[in-house]
PDB file of C-alpha atoms in Angstrom:
ATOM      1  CA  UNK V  54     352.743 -66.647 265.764  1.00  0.00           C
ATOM      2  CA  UNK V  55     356.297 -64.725 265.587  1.00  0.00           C
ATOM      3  CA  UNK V  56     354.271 -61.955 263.660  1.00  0.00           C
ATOM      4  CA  UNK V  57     356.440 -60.463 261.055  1.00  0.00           C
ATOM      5  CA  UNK V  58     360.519 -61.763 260.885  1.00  0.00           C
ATOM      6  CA  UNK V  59     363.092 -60.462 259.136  1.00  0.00           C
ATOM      7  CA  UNK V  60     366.736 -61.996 257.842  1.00  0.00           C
ATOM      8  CA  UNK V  61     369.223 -61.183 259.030  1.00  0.00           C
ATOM      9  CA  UNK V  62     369.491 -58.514 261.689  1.00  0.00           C
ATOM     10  CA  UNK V  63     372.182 -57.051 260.480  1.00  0.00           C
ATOM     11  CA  UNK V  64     374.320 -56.380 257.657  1.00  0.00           C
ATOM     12  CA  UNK V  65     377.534 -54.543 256.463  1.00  0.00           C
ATOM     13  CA  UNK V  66     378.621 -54.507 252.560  1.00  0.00           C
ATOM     14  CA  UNK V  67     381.239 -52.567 250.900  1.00  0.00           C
ATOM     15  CA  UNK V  68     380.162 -49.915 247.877  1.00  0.00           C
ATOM     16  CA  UNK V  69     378.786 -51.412 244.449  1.00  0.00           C
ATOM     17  CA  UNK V  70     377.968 -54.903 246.091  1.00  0.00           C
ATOM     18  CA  UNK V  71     374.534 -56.454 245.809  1.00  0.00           C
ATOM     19  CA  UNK V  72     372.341 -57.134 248.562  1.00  0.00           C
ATOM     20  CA  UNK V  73     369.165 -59.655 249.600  1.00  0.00           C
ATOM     21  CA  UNK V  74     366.995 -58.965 252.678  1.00  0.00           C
ATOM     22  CA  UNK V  75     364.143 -61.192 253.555  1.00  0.00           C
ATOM     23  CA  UNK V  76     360.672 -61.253 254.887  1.00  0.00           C
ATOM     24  CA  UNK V  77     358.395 -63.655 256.796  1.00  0.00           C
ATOM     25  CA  UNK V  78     354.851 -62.079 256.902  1.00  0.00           C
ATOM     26  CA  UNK V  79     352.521 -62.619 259.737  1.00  0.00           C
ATOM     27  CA  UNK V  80     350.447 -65.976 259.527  1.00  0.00           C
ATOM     28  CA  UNK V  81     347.105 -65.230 257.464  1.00  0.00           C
ATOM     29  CA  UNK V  82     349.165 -62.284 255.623  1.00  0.00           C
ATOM     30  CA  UNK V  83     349.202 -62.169 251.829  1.00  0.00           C
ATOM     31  CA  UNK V  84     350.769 -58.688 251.134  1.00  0.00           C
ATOM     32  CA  UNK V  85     354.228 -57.458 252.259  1.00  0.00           C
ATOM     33  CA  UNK V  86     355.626 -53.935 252.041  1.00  0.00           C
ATOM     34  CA  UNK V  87     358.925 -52.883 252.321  1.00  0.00           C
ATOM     35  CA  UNK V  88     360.180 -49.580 253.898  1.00  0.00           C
ATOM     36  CA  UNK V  89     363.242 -48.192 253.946  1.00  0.00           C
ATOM     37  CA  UNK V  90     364.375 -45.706 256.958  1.00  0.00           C
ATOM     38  CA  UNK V  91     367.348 -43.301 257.049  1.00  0.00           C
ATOM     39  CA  UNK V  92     368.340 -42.295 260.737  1.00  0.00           C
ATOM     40  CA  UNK V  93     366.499 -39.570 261.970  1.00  0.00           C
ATOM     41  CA  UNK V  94     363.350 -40.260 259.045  1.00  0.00           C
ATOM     42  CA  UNK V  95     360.631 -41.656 259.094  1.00  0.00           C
ATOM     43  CA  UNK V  96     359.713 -44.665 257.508  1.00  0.00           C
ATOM     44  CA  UNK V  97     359.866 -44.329 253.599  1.00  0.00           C
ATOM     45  CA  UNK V  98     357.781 -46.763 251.186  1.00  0.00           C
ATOM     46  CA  UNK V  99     359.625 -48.984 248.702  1.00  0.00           C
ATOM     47  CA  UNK V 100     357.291 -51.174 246.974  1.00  0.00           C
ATOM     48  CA  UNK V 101     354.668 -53.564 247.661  1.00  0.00           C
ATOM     49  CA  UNK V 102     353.932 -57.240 246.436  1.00  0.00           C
ATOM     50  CA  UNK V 103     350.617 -59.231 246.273  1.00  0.00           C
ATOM     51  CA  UNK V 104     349.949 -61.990 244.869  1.00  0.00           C
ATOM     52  CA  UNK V 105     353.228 -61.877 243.993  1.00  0.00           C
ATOM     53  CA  UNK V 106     353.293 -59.225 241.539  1.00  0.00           C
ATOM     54  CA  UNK V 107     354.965 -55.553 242.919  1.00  0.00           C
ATOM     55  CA  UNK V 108     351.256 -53.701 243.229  1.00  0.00           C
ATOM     56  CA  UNK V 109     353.214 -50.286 244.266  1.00  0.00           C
ATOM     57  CA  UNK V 110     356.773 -47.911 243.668  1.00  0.00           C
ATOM     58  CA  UNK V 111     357.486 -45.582 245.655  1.00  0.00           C
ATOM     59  CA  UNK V 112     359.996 -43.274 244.737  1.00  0.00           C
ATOM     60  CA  UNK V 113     363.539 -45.464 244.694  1.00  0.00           C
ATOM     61  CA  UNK V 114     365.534 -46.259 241.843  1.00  0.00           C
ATOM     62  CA  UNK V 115     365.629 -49.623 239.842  1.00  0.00           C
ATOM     63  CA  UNK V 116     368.565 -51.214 241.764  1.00  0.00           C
ATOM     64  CA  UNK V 117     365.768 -51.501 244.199  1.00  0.00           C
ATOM     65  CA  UNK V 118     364.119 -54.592 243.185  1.00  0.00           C
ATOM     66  CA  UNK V 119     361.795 -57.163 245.439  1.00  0.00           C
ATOM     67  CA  UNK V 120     359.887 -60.660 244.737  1.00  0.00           C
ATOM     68  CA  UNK V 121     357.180 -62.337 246.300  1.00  0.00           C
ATOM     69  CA  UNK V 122     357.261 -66.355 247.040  1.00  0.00           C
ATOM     70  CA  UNK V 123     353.950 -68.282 246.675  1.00  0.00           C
ATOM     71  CA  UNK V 124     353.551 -68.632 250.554  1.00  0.00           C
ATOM     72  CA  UNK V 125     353.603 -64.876 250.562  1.00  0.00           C
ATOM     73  CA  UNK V 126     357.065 -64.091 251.992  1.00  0.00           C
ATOM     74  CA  UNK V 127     359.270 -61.386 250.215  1.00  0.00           C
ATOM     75  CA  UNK V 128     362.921 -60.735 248.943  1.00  0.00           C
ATOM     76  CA  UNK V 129     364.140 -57.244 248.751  1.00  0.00           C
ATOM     77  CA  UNK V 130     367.031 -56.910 246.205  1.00  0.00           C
ATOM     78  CA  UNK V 131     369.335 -53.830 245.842  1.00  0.00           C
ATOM     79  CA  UNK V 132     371.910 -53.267 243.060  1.00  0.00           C
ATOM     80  CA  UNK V 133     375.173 -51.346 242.923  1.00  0.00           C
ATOM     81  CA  UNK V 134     375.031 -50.157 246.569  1.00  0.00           C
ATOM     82  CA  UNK V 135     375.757 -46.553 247.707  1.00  0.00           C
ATOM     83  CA  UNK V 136     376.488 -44.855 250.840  1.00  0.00           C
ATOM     84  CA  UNK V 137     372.982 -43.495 251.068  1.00  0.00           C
ATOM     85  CA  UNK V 138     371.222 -46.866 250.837  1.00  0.00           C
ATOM     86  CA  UNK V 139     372.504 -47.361 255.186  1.00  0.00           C
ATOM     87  CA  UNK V 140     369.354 -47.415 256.630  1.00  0.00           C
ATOM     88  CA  UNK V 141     366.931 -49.883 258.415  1.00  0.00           C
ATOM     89  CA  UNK V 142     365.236 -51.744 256.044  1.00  0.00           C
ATOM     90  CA  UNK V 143     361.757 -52.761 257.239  1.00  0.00           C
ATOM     91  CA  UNK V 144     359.345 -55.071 256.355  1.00  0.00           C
ATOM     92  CA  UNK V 145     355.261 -54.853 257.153  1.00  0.00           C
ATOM     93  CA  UNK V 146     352.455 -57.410 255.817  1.00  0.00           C
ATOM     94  CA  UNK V 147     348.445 -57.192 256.479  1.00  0.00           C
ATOM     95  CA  UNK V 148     345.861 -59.142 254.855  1.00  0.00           C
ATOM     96  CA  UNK V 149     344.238 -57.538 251.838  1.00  0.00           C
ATOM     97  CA  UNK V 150     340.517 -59.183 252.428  1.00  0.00           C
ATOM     98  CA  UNK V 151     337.327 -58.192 254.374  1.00  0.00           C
ATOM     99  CA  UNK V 152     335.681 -55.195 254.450  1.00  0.00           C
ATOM    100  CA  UNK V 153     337.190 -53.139 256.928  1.00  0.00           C
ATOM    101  CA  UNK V 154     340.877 -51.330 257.185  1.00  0.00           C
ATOM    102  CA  UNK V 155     343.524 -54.222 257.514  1.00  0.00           C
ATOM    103  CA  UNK V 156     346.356 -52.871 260.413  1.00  0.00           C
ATOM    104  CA  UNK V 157     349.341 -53.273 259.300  1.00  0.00           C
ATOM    105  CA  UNK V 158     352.270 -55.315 261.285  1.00  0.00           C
ATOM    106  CA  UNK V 159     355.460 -54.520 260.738  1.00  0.00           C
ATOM    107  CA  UNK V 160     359.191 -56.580 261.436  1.00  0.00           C
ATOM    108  CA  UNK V 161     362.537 -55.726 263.627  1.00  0.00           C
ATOM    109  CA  UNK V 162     363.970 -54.890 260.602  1.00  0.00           C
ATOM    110  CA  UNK V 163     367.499 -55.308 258.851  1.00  0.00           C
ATOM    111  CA  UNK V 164     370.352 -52.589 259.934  1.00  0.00           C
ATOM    112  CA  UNK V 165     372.343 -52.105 256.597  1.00  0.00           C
ATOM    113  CA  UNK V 166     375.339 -51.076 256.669  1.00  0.00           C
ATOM    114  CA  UNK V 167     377.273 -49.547 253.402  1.00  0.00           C
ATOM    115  CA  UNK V 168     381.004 -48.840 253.686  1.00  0.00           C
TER     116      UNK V 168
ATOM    117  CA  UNK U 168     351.254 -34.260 246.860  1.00  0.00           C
ATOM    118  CA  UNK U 169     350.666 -35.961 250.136  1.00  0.00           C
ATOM    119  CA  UNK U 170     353.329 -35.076 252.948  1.00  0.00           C
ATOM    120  CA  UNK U 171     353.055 -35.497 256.893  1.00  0.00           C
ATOM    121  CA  UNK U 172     354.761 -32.760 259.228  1.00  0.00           C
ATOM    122  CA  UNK U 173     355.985 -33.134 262.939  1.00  0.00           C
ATOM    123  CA  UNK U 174     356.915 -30.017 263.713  1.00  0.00           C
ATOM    124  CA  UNK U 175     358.751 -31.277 266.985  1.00  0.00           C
ATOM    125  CA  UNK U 176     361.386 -33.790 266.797  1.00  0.00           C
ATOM    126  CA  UNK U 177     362.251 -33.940 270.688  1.00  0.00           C
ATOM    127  CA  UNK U 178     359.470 -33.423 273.304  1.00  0.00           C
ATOM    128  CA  UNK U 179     360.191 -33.696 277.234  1.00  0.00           C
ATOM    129  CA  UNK U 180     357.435 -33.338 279.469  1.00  0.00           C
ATOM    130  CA  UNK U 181     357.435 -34.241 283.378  1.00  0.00           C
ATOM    131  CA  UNK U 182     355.067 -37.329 284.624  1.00  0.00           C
ATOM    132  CA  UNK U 183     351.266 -36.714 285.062  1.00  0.00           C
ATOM    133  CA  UNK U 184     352.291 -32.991 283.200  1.00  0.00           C
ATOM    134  CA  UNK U 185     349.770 -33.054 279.738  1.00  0.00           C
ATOM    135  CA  UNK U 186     351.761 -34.279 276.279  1.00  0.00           C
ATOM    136  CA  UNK U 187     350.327 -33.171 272.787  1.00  0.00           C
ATOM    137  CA  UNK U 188     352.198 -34.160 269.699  1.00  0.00           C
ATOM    138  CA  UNK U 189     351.170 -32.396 266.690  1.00  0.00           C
ATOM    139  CA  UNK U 190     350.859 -33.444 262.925  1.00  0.00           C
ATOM    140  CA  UNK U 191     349.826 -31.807 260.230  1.00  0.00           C
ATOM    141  CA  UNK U 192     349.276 -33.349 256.739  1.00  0.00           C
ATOM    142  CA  UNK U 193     348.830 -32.595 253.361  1.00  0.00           C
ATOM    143  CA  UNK U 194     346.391 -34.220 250.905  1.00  0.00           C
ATOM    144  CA  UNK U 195     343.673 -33.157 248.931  1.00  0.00           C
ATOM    145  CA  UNK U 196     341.320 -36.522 249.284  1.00  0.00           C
ATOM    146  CA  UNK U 197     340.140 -37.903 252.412  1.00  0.00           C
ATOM    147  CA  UNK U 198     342.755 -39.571 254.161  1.00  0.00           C
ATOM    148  CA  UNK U 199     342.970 -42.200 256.883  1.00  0.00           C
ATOM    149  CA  UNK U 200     345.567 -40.773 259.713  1.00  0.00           C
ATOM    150  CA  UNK U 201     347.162 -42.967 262.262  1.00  0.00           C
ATOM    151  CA  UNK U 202     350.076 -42.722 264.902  1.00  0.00           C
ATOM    152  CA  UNK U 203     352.436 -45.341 265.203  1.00  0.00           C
ATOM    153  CA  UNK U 204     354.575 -45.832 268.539  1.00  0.00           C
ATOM    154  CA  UNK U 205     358.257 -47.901 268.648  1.00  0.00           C
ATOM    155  CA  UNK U 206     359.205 -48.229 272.443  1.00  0.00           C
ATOM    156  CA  UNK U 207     363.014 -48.978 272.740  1.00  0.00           C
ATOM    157  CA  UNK U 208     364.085 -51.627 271.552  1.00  0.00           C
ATOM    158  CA  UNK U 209     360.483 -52.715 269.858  1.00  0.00           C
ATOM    159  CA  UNK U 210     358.967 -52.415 266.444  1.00  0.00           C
ATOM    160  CA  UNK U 211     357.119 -50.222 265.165  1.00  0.00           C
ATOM    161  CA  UNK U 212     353.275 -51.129 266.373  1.00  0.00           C
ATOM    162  CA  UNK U 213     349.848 -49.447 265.717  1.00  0.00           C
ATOM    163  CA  UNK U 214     348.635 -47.280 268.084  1.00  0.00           C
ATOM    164  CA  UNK U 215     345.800 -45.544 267.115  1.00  0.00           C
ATOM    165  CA  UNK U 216     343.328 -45.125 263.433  1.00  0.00           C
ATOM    166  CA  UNK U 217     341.131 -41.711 263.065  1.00  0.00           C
ATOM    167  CA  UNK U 218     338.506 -43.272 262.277  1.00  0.00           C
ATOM    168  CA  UNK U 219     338.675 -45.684 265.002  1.00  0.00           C
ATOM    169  CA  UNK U 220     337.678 -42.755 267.514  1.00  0.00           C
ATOM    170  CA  UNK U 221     339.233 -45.065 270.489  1.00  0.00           C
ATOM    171  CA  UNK U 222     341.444 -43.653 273.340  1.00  0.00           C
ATOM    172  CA  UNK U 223     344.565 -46.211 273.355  1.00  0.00           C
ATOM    173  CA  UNK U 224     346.431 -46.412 276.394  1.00  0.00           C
ATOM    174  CA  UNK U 225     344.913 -42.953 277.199  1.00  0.00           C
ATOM    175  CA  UNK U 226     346.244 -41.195 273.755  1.00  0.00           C
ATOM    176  CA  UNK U 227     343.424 -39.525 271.612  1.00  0.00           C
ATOM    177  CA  UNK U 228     343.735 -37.674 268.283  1.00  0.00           C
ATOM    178  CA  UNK U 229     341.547 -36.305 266.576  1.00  0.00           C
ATOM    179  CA  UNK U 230     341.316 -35.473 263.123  1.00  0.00           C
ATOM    180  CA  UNK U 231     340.984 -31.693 262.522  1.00  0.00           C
ATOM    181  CA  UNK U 232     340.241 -31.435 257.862  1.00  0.00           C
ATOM    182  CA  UNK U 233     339.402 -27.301 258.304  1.00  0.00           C
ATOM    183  CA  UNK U 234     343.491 -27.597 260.135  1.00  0.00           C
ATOM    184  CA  UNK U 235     344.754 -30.670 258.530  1.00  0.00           C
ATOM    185  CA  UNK U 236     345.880 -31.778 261.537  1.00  0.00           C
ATOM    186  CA  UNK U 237     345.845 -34.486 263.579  1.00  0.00           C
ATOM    187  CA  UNK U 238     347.663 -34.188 267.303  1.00  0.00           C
ATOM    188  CA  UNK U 239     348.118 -36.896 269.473  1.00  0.00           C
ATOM    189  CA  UNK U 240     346.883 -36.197 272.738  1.00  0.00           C
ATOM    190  CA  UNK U 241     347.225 -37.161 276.651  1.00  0.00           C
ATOM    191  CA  UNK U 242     346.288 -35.925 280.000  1.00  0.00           C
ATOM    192  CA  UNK U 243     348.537 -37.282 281.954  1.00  0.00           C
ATOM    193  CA  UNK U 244     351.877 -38.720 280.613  1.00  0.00           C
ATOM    194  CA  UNK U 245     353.596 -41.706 281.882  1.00  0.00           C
ATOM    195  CA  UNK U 246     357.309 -42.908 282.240  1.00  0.00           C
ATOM    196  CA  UNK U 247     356.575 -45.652 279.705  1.00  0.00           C
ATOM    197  CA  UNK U 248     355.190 -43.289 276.917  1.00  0.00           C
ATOM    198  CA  UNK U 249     358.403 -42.684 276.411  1.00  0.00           C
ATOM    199  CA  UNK U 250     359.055 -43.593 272.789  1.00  0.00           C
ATOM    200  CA  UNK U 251     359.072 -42.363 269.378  1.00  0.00           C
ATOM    201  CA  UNK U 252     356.087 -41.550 267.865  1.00  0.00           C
ATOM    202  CA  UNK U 253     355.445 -41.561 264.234  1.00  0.00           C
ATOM    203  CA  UNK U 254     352.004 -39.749 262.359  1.00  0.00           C
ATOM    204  CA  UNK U 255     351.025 -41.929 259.358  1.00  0.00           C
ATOM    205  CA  UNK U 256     349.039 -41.190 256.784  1.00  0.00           C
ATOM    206  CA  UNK U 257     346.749 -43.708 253.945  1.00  0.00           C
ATOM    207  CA  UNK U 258     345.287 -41.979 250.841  1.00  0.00           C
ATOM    208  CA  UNK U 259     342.591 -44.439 250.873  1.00  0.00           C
ATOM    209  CA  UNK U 260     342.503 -46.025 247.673  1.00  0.00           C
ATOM    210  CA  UNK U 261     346.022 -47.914 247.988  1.00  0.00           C
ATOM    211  CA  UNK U 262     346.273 -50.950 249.650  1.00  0.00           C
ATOM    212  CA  UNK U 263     347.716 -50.144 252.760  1.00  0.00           C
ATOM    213  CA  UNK U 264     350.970 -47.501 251.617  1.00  0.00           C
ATOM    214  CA  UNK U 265     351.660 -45.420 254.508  1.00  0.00           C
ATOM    215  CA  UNK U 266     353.343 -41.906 254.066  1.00  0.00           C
ATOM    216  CA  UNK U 267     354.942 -41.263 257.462  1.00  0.00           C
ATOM    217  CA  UNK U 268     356.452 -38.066 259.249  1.00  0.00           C
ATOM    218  CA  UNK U 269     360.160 -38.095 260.488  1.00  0.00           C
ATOM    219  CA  UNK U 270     358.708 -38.529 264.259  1.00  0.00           C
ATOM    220  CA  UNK U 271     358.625 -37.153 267.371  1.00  0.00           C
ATOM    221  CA  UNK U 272     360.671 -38.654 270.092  1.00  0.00           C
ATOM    222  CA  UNK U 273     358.500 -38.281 273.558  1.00  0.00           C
ATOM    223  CA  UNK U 274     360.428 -38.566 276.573  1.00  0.00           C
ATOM    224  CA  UNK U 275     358.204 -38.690 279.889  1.00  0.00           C
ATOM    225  CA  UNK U 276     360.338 -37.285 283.266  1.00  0.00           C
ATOM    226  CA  UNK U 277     359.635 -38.864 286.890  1.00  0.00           C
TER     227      UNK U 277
END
């Protein structure tokens, strides 16, 4: 098992364009979460999608938008891009049954770049 | 609110010298707490729960409600604890949204 990927690496766009970045989750996974991180910050929370419905917001804006596939990977979508959405982009995914905490795993994650 | 504080964004110490990395949180439920570790060049990984109570590579933290704080601890640093180390916390009833603090990067002299 690769664990969580994430497509692609890397990524450079120019002001205003539009942007997809992808998500694999970890075999057995059914619910992805997408976090976005500024240099020098700590991981912030976009949204989250199970059973392909977005479960959770976090604080971003509406040109932040995601889906969820039926085999449980995950499209992040952002509008109209600014200067402040450069960041690393990451993905995480855990399983949502059983009883106990679920850890969750997160991806590399996708360097974006906004000129 | 919930909001997660790490007061120290560098941290040197010298090998087998004692590290602690502090966090402090804010929440007014019961929380779960957890510190996550990214060595260079790796992703971000799980390193250790509160409620867990398990020593990880020989880190410990415990979870202090009366302080809200919960410190990473280790007696005797090694060169590969260097990395960045990031408190987490869960409010519980979510599934699985982490609120994290900006980090502390640990850097462990020979």
């Amino acid at each position: 098992d690769a664990g969580v990927t994430q497509s692609p690496t890397h990524l450079i766009k120019t002001r205003g364009q539009q942007v997809t970045l992808r998500c694999s989750p970890k075999s057995g996974h059914d619910t992805v979460s997408w976090y976005q991180q500024a240099l020098g910050q700590g991981p912030q929370f976009i949204f989250q999608y199970y059973e392909e419905e977005e479960r959770q917001r976090g604080n971003f804006p509406d040109r932040f938008s995601g889906h969820q596939f039926p085999n449980y990977s995950s499209e992040l979508n952002v509008n109209a891009l600014l200067l402040g959405d450069s960041a690393l982009y990451l993905c995480a995914s855990r399983y949502s049954g059983g009883s106990s905490y679920n850890e969750q795993f997160f991806g590399p994650g996708t360097r974006l770049t906004v000129l | 609110a919930q909001r997660v504080t790490q007061p120290e964004k560098l941290l040197s110490v010298f090998k087998g010298a004692p590290v602690e990395l502090k966090c402090n949180y804010s929440y007014s439920g019961s929380p779960e707490l957890f510190w996550y570790v990214q060595y260079s060049r790796q992703r971000l990984q799980l390193l250790l729960r509160h409620i867990s109570r398990e020593s990880i590579k020989g880190f410990t933290a415990d979870l202090n409600k009366g302080e809200t704080s919960f410190h990473l601890k280790k007696p005797f640093a090694q060169e590969e604890d260097s990395a960045m180390y990031y408190c987490a916390l869960d409010r519980g009833s979510t599934l699985g949204r982490l609120y994290f603090g900006r980090g502390t990067q640990l850097t462990v002299w020979p």
